[in-house]
Coordinates of C-alpha atoms and ligand atoms in Angstrom, one line a residue:
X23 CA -4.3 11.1 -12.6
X24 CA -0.8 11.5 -13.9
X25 CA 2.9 10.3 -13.6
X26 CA 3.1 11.3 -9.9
X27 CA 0.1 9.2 -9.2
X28 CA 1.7 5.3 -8.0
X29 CA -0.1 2.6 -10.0
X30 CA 1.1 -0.2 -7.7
X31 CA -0.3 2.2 -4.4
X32 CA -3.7 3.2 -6.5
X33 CA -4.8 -0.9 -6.8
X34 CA -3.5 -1.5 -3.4
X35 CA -6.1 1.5 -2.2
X36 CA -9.3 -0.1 -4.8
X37 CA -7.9 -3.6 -3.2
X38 CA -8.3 -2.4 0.2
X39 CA -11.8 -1.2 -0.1
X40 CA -13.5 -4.5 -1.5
X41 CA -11.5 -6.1 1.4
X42 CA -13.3 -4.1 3.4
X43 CA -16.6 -5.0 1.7
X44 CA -16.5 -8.5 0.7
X45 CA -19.4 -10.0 2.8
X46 CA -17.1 -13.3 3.2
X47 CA -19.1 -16.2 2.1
X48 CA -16.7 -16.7 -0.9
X49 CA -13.3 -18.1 0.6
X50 CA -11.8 -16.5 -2.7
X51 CA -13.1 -13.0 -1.9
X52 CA -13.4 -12.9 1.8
X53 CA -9.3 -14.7 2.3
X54 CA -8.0 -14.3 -1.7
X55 CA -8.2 -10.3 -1.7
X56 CA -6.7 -10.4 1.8
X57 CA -3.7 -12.2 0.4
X58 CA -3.5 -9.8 -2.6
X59 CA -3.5 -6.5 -0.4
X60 CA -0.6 -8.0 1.7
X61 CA 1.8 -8.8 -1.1
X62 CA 1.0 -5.3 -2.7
X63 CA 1.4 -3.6 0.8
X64 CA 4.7 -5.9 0.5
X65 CA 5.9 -4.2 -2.6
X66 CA 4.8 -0.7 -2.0
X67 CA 7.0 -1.4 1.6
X68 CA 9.7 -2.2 -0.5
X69 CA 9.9 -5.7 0.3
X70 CA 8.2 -7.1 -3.2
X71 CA 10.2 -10.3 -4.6
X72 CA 9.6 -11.2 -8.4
X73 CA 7.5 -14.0 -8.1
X74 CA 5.3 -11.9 -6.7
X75 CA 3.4 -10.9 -10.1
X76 CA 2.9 -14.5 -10.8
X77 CA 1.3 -14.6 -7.5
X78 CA -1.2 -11.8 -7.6
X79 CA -2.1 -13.1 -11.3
X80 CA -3.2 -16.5 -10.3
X81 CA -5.0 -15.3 -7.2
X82 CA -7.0 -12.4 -9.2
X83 CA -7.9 -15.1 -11.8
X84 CA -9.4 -17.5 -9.0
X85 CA -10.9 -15.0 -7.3
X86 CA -12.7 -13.6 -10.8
X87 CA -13.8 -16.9 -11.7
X88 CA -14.8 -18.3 -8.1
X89 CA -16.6 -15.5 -6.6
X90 CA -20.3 -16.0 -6.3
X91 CA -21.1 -11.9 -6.8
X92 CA -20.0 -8.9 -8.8
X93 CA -18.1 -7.4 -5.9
X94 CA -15.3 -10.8 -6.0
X95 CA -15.7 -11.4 -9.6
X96 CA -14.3 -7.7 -10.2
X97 CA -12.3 -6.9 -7.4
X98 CA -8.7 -8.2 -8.7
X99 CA -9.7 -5.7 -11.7
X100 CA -7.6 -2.3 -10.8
X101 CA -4.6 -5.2 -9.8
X102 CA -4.6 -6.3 -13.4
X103 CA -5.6 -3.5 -15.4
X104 CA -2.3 -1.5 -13.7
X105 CA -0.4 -4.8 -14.1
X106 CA -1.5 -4.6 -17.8
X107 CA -0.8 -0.9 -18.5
X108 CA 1.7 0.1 -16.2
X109 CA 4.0 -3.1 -15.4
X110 CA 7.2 -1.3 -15.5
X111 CA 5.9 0.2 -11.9
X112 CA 5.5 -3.0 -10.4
X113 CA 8.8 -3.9 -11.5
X114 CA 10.5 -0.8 -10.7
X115 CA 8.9 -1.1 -7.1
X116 CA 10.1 -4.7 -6.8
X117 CA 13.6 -5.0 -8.7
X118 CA 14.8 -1.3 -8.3
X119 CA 13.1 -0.8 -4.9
X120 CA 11.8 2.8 -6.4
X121 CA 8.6 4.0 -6.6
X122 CA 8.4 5.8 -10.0
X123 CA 6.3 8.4 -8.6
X124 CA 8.0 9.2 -5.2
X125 CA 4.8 8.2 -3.4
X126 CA 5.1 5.3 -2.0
X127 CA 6.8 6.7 1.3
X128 CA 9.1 3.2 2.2
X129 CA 10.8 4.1 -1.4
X130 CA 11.1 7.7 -1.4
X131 CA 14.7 9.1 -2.2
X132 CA 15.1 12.1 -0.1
X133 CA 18.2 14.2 -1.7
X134 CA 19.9 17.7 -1.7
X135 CA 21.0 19.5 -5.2
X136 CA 24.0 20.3 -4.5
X137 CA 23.4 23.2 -7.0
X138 CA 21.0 24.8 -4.4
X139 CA 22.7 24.1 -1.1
X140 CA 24.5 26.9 0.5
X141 CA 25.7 24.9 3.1
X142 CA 23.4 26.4 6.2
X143 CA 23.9 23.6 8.0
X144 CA 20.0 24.5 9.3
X145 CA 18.9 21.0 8.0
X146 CA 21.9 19.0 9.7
X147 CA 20.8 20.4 12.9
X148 CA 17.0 19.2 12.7
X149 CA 17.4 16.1 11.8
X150 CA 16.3 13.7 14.1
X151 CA 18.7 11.0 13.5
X152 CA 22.4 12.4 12.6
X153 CA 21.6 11.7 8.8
X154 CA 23.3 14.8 7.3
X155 CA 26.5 15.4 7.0
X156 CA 28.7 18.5 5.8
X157 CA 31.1 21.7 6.2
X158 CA 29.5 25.1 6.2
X159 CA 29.1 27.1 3.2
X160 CA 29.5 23.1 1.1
X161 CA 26.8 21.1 -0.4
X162 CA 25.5 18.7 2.5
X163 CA 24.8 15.2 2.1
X164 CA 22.1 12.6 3.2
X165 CA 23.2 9.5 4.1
X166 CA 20.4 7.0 3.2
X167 CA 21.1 4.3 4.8
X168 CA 20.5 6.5 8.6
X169 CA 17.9 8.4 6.7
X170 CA 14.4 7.8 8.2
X171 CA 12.2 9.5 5.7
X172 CA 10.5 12.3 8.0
X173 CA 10.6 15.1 6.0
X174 CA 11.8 17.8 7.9
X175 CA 14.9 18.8 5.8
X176 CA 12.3 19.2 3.5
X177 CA 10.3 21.4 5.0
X178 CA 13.3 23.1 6.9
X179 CA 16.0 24.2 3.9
X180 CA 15.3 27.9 3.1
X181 CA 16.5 27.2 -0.3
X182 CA 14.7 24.9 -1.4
X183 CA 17.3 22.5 -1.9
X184 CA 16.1 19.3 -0.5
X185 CA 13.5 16.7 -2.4
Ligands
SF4_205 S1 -18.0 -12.6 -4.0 FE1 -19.8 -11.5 -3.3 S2 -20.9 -13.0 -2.2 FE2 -18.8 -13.8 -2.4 S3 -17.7 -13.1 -0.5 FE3 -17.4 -11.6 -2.1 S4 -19.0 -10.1 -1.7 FE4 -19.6 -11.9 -0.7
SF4_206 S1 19.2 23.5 4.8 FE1 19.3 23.5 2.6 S2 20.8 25.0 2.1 FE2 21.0 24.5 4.2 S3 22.6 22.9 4.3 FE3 20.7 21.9 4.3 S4 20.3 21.5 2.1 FE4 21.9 23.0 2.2
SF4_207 S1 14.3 13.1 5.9 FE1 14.4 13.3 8.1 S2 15.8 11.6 8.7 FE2 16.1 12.0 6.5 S3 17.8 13.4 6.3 FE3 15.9 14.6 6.3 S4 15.6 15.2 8.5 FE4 17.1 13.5 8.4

């Protein structure tokens, strides 16, 4: 793994599959690790308030102390070890609403360099939702705010231009 590889997305995915496998006669396991996937699906949504850490702290150190079997007692273990090594994500998800690694789709910045854009106008007219605006042969513009995140400027500009 490496720097375009999300922390907070990678223990939301580890989170998700002891969800799926806690047999549920714990009420930590079987409800605690439900509650931690929904405030990390929170922040990877873009949605992630501060107290939020606090949260997932507490309810990872019931959970490892409560849980009857190995599967509880380690599953908060990829929240905290990326909470531990790699906090400035969670915080960047959460105060900056940006996902460090442009994976986490509900944060991605989709922009054009206006070094590369020869002003085609080919991604203006594919995109779904009137996001793009500019004169030909200038450097277009996304607005974000109408931007929807599909992609297809992406995939569309001959040039490269759009990320
Ligand atoms: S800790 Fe083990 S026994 Fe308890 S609910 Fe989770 S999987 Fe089942
Ligand atoms: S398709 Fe690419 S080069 Fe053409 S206007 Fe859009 S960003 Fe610029
Ligand atoms: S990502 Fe989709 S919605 Fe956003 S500007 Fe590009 S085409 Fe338009």
């Amino acid at each position: 793994m490496d720097d375009t590889k999300c922390m907070v997305n990678l223990a939301k995915f580890y989170l998700g599959f002891t969800v799926d496998e806690s047999c549920g006669k714990c009420t930590p396991c079987r409800i605690g690790t439900k509650r931690m996937l929904e405030i990390l699906e929170k922040i990877t949504e873009g949605n992630g308030e501060t107290e939020d850490l606090e949260k997932l702290e507490r309810l990872a150190k019931t959970i490892q102390k409560a849980s009857v079997c190995g599967l509880g007692q380690t599953a908060p273990n990829p929240v905290l070890s990326t909470m531990k090594y790699f906090r400035d994500e969670y915080v960047a998800h959460i105060r900056d609403k940006k996902c460090p690694a442009n994976e986490c789709k509900a944060l991605k910045a989709i922009q054009i360099d206006p070094e590369k854009c020869k002003g085609c106008g080919i991604c203006k007219k594919n995109c779904p939702v009137n996001a793009i605006t500019g004169e030909v042969k200038q450097p277009h513009k996304i607005d974000e705010d109408i931007c929807i995140k599909c992609g297809t400027c992406v995939s569309k500009c001959p040039f490269k231009a759009i990320s």
